[in-house]
Short mmCIF file of C-alpha atoms in Angstrom, two decimals:
data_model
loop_
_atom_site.label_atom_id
_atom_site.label_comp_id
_atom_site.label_asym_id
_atom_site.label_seq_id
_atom_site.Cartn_x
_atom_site.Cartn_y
_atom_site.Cartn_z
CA UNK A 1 14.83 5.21 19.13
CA UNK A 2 15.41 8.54 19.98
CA UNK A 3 17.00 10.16 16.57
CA UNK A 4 14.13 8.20 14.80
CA UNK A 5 13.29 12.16 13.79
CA UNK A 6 16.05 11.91 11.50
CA UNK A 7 15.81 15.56 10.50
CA UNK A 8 14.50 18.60 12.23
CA UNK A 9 11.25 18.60 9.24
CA UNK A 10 9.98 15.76 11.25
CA UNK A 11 8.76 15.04 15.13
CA UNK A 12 7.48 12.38 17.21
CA UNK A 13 5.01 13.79 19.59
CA UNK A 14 4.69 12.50 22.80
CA UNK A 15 3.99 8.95 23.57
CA UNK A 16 0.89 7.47 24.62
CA UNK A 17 -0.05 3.81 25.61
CA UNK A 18 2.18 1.47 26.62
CA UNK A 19 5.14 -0.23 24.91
CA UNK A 20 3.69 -3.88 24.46
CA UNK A 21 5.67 -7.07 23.47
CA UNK A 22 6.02 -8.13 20.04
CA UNK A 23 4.82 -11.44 20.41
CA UNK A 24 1.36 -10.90 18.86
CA UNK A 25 1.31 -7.20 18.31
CA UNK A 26 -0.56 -5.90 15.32
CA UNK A 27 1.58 -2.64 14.12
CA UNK A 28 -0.76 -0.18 12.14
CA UNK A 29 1.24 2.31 9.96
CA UNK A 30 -0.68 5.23 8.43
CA UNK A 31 1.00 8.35 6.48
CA UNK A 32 -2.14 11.18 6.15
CA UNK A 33 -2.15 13.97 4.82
CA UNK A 34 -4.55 16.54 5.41
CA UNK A 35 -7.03 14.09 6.40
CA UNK A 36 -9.12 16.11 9.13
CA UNK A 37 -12.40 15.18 7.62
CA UNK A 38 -11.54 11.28 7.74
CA UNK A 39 -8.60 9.90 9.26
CA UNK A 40 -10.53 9.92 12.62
CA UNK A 41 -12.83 7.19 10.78
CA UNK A 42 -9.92 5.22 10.27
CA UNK A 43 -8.39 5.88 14.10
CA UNK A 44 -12.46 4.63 15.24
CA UNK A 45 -11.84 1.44 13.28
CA UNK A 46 -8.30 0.69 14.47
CA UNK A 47 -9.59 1.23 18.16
CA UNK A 48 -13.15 -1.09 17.25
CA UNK A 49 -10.78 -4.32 16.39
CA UNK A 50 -11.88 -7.63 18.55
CA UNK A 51 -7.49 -7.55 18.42
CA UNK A 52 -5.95 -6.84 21.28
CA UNK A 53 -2.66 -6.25 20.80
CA UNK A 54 -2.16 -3.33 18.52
CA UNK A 55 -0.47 -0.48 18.24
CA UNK A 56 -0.85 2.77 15.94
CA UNK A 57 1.79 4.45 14.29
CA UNK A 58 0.06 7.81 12.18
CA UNK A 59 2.62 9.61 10.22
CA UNK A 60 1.38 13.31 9.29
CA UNK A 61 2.67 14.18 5.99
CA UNK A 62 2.67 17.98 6.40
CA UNK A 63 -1.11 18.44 6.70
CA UNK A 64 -2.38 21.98 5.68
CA UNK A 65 -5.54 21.67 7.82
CA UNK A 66 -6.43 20.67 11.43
CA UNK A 67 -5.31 16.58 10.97
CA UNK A 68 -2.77 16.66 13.66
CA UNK A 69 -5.72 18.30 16.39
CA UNK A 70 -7.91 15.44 15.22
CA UNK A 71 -5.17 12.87 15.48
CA UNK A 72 -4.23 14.60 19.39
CA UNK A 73 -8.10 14.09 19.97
CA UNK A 74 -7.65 10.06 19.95
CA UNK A 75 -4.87 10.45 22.52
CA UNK A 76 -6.69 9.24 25.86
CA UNK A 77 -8.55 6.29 23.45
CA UNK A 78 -5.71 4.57 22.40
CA UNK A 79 -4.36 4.91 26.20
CA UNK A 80 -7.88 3.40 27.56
CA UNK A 81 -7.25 0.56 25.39
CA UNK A 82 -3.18 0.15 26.71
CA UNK A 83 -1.97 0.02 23.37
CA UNK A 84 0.81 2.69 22.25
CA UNK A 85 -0.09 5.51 20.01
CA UNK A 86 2.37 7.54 18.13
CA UNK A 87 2.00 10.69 15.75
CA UNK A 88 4.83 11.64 13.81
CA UNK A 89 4.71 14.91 11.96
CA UNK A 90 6.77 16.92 9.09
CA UNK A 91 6.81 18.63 6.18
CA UNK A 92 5.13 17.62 3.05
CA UNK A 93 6.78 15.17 0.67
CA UNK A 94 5.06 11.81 -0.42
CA UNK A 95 3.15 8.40 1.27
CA UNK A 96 6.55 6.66 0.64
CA UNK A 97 8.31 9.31 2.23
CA UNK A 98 6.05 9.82 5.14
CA UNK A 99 5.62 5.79 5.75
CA UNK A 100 9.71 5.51 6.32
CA UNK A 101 9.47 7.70 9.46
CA UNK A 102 7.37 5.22 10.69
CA UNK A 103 8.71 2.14 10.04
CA UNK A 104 11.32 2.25 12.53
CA UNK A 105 8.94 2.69 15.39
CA UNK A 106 7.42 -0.78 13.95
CA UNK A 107 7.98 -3.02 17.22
CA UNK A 108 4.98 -5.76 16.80
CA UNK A 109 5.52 -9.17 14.75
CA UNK A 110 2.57 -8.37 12.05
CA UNK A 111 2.44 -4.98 9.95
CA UNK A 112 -0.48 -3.77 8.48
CA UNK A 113 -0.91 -0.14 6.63
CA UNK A 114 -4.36 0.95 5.98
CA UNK A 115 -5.12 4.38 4.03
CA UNK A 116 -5.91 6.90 6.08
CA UNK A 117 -9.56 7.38 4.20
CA UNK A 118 -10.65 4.22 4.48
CA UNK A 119 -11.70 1.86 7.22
CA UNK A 120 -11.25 -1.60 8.92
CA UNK A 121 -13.74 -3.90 9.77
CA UNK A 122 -13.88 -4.65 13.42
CA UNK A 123 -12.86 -8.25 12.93
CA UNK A 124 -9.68 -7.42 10.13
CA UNK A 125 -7.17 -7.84 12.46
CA UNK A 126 -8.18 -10.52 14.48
CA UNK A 127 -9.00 -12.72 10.99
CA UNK A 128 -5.46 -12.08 9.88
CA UNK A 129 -3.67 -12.87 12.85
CA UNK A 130 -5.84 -16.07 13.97
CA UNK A 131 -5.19 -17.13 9.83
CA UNK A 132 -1.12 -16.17 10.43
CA UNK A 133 -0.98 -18.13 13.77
CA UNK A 134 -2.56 -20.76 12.60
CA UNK A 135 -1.31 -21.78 9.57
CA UNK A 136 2.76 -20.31 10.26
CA UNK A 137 4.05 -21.84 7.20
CA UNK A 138 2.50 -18.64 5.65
CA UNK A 139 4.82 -15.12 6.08
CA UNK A 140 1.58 -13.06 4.72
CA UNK A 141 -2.33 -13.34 3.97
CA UNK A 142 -4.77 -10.76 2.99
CA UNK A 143 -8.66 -10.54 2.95
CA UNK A 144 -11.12 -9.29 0.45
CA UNK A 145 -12.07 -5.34 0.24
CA UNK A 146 -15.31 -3.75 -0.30
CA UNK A 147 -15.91 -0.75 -1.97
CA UNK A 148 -18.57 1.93 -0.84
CA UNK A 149 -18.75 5.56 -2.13
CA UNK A 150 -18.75 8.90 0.69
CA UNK A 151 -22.21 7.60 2.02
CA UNK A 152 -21.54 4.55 2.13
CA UNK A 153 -23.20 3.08 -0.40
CA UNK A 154 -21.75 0.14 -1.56
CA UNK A 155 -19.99 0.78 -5.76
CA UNK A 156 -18.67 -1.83 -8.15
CA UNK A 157 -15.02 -2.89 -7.31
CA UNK A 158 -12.30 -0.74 -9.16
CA UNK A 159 -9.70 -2.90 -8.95
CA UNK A 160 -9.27 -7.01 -10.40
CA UNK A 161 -9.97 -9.85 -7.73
CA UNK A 162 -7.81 -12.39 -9.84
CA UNK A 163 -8.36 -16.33 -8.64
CA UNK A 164 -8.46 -16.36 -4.51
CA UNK A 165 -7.32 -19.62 -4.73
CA UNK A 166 -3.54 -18.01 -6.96
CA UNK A 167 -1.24 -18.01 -3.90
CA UNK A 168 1.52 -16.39 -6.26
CA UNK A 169 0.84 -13.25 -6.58
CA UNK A 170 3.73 -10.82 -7.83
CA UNK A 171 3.15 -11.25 -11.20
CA UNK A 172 -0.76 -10.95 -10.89
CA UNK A 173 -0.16 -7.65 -8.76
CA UNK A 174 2.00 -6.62 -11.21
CA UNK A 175 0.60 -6.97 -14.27
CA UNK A 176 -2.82 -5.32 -12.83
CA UNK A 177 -4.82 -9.45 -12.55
CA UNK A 178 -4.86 -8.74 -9.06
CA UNK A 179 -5.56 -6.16 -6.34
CA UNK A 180 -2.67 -4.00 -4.91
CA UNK A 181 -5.66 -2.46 -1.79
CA UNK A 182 -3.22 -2.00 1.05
CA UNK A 183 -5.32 -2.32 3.90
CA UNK A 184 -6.27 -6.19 3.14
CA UNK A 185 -3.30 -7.60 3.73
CA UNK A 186 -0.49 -8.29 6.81
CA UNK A 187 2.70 -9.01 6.78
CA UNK A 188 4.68 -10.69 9.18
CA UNK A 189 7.36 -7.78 10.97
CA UNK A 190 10.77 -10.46 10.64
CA UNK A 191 10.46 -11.21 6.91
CA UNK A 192 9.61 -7.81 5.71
CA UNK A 193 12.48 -6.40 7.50
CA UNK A 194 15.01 -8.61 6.22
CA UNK A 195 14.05 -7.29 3.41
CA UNK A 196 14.72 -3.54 4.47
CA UNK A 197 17.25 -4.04 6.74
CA UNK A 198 17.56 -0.03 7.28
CA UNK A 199 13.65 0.09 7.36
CA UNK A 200 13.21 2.24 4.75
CA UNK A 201 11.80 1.81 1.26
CA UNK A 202 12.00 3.37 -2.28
CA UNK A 203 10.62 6.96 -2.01
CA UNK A 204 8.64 7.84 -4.77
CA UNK A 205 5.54 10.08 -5.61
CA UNK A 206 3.09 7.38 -6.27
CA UNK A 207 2.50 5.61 -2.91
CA UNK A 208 4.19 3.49 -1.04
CA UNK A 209 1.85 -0.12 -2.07
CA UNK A 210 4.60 -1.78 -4.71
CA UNK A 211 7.27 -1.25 -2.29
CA UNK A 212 6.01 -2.56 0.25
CA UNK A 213 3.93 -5.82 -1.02
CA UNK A 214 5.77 -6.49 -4.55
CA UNK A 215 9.46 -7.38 -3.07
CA UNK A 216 7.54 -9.42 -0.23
CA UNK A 217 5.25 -11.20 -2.55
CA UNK A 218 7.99 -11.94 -4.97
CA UNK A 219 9.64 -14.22 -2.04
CA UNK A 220 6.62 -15.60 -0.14
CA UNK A 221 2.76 -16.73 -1.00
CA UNK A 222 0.42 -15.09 0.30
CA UNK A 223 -3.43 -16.51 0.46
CA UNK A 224 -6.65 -14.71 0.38
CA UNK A 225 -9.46 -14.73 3.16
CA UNK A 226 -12.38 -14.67 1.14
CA UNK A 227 -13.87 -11.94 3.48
CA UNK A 228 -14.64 -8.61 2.95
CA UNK A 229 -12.67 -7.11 5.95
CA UNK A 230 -11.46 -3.74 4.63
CA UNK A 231 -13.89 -0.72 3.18
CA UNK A 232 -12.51 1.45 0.72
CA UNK A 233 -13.89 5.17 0.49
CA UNK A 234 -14.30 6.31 -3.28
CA UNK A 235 -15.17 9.88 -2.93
CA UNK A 236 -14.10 13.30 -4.91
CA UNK A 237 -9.92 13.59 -3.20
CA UNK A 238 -9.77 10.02 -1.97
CA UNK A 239 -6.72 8.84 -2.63
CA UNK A 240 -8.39 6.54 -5.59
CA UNK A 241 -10.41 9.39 -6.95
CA UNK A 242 -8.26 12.03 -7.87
CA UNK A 243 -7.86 13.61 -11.67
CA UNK A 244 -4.68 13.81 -12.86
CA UNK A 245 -3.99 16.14 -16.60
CA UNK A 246 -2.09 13.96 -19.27
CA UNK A 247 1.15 15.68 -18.27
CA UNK A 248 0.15 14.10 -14.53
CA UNK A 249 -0.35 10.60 -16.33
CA UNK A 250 2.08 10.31 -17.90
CA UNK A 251 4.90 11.41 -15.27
CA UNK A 252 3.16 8.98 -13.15
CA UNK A 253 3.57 5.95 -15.24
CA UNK A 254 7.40 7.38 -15.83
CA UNK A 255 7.66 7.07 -12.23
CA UNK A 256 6.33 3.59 -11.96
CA UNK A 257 8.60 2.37 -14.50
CA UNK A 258 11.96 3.65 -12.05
CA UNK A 259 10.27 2.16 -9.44
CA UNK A 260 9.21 -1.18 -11.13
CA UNK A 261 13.10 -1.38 -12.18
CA UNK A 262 14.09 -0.55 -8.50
CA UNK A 263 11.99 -3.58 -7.31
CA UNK A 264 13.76 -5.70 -10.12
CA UNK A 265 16.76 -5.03 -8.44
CA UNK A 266 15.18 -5.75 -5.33
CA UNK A 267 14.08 -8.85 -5.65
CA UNK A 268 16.98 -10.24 -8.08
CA UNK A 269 14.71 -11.02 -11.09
CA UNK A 270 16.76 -13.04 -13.67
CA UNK A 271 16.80 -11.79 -16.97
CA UNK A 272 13.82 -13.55 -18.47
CA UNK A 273 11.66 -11.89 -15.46
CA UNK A 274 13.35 -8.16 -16.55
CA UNK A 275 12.25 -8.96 -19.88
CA UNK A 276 8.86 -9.45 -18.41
CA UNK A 277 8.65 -6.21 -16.31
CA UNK A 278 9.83 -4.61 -19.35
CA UNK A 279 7.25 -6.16 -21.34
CA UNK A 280 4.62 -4.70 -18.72
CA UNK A 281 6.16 -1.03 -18.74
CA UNK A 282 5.29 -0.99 -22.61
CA UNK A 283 2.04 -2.11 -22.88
CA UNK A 284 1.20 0.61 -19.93
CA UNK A 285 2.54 2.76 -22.62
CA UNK A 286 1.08 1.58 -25.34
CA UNK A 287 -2.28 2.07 -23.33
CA UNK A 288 -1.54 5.46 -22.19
CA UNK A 289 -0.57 6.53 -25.84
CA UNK A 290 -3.94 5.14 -27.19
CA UNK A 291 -5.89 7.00 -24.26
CA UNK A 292 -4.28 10.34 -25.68
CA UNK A 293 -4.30 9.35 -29.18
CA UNK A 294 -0.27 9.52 -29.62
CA UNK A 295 0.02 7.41 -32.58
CA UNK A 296 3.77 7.82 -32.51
CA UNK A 297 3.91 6.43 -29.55
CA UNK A 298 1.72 4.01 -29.84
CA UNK A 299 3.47 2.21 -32.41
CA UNK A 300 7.20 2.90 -30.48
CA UNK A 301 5.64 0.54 -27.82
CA UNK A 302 4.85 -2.14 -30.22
CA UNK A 303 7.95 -1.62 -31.91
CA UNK A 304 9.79 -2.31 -28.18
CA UNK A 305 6.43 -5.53 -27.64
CA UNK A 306 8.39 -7.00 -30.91
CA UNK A 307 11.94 -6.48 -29.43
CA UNK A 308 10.74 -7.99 -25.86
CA UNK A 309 9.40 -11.33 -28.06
CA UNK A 310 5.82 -10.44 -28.42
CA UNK A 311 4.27 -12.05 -31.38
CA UNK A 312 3.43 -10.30 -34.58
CA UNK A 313 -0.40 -11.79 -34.28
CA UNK A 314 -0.40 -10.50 -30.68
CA UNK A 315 0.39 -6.61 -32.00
CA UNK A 316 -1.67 -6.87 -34.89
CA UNK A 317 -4.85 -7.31 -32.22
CA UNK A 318 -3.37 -4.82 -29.89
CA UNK A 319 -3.47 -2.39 -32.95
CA UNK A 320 -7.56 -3.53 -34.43
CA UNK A 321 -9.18 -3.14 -31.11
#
């Protein structure tokens, strides 16, 4: 593990805790990026779990402000508790980016990768793990979210619960039915990195949460713990909060279709399914063109709805409401 570096950009500082066994060990991966006014809410959660067999991976993705004294600052906690703590620092790229140099210091047999403004309930872990021993037919569970604003104050949810009883969930993550909030679910370490062999995933600018869940929820169910066990932070700069111009939209959703054809390839979708991902790129379109008024391309999206076998009836409602 020692040229996990990679390139001179990035570091591991020194190690703290101890190197536990697998067996049981929770491994919490979490890119930040100039998080000194909250990531150490998210470090007092991780050390609050009822777990105890964790360890905490935080990736610093080139933080402009005083994250990385913050992150030092938890050193002797995490080594009171026995469990290994890692910081990894670098220059700025991208969550995706960041995430991959911490992935190969992954060594427990669950993965878990909360946002770095957000927090875990004390019992998260524990839930997960009991529900994954328990039950091992299962490779992956999550738990319900909720949603609270910078006081604390509890706000409606932003994203779609979807049935809790749907155990299939790539399409419904997909197709926006059901909630992508990274922080609910766990994964199990063996199957996720048979999947990414080289422990790496797609790098692109808009997070890192369809990498890593769509390719492993496209191969195994994964139920829902109707518990709220995760608190997500909506505040002006969260990472759910932020503005973006139309330009900023609309690269985005350029850069969601690469990726959404990346994980195609991933997962080996047949050609009916491609047709279906296709299908989902142009309605985002088509919604993104209404939401700027673009009549042009408005209608080149349900010109493309037609090719992919939507029906006429279906357009002709898209285009009334």
């Amino acid at each position: 593990m020692e040229n996990v570096s990679l390139a001179s950009r990035w570091e591991i500082r020194e190690r703290g805790g101890k190197m536990s066994g697998s067996k049981g060990l929770v491994s919490c991966v979490t890119p930040v990026y100039n998080g000194e006014g909250f990531v150490g809410r998210l470090l007092n959660s991780v050390l609050g779990q009822t777990w105890p067999h964790m360890e905490m991976i935080l990736v610093d993705d080139g933080s402009e402000d005083n994250t990385l004294a913050v992150a030092e600052s938890y050193r002797e906690r995490f080594a009171q508790r026995g469990w290994r703590y890692e910081i990894v620092s670098g220059t700025h790229q991208n969550a995706s980016a960041a995430i991959n140099f911490g992935l190969p210091l992954v060594t427990g047999e669950f993965l878990i990768w909360p946002d770095s403004d957000d927090a875990l309930e004390p019992q998260s872990v524990e839930r997960r793990v009991r529900f994954l021993q328990e039950n091992p037919v299962y490779r992956c569970v999550r738990s319900m979210m909720r949603y609270v604003d910078g006081r604390g104050e509890p706000i409606p949810a932003v994203e779609a619960t979807g049935s809790l009883q749907q155990e299939r969930l790539f399409w419904e993550v997909l197709e926006g039915r059901s909630f992508v909030c990274c922080g609910c679910y766990m994964l199990r370490t063996e199957e996720f990195f048979g999947i990414y062999p080289g422990r790496h995933i797609p790098e692109y600018p808009v997070g890192q949460n369809f990498q890593m869940l769509l390719p492993y929820l496209y191969r195994y169910a994964c139920p829902t713990i109707p518990e709220k066990l995760y608190t997500v932070y909506r505040h002006p700069g969260s990472h759910s909060q932020r503005e973006l111009t139309a330009g900023q939209e609309a690269q985005k959703y350029r850069d969601f279709e690469r990726l959404a054809d990346e994980i195609a390839g991933l997962c080996g979708l047949a050609p009916r399914e491609r047709r279906r991902v296709q299908r989902w790129k142009l309605k985002r379109r088509y919604a993104l063109a209404k939401k700027h008024r673009k009549r042009l391309q408005m209608a080149a999206a349900c010109v493309g709805l037609l090719l992919c076998g939507e029906g006429q009836e279906q357009i002709k409602k898209r285009l009334k409401k």
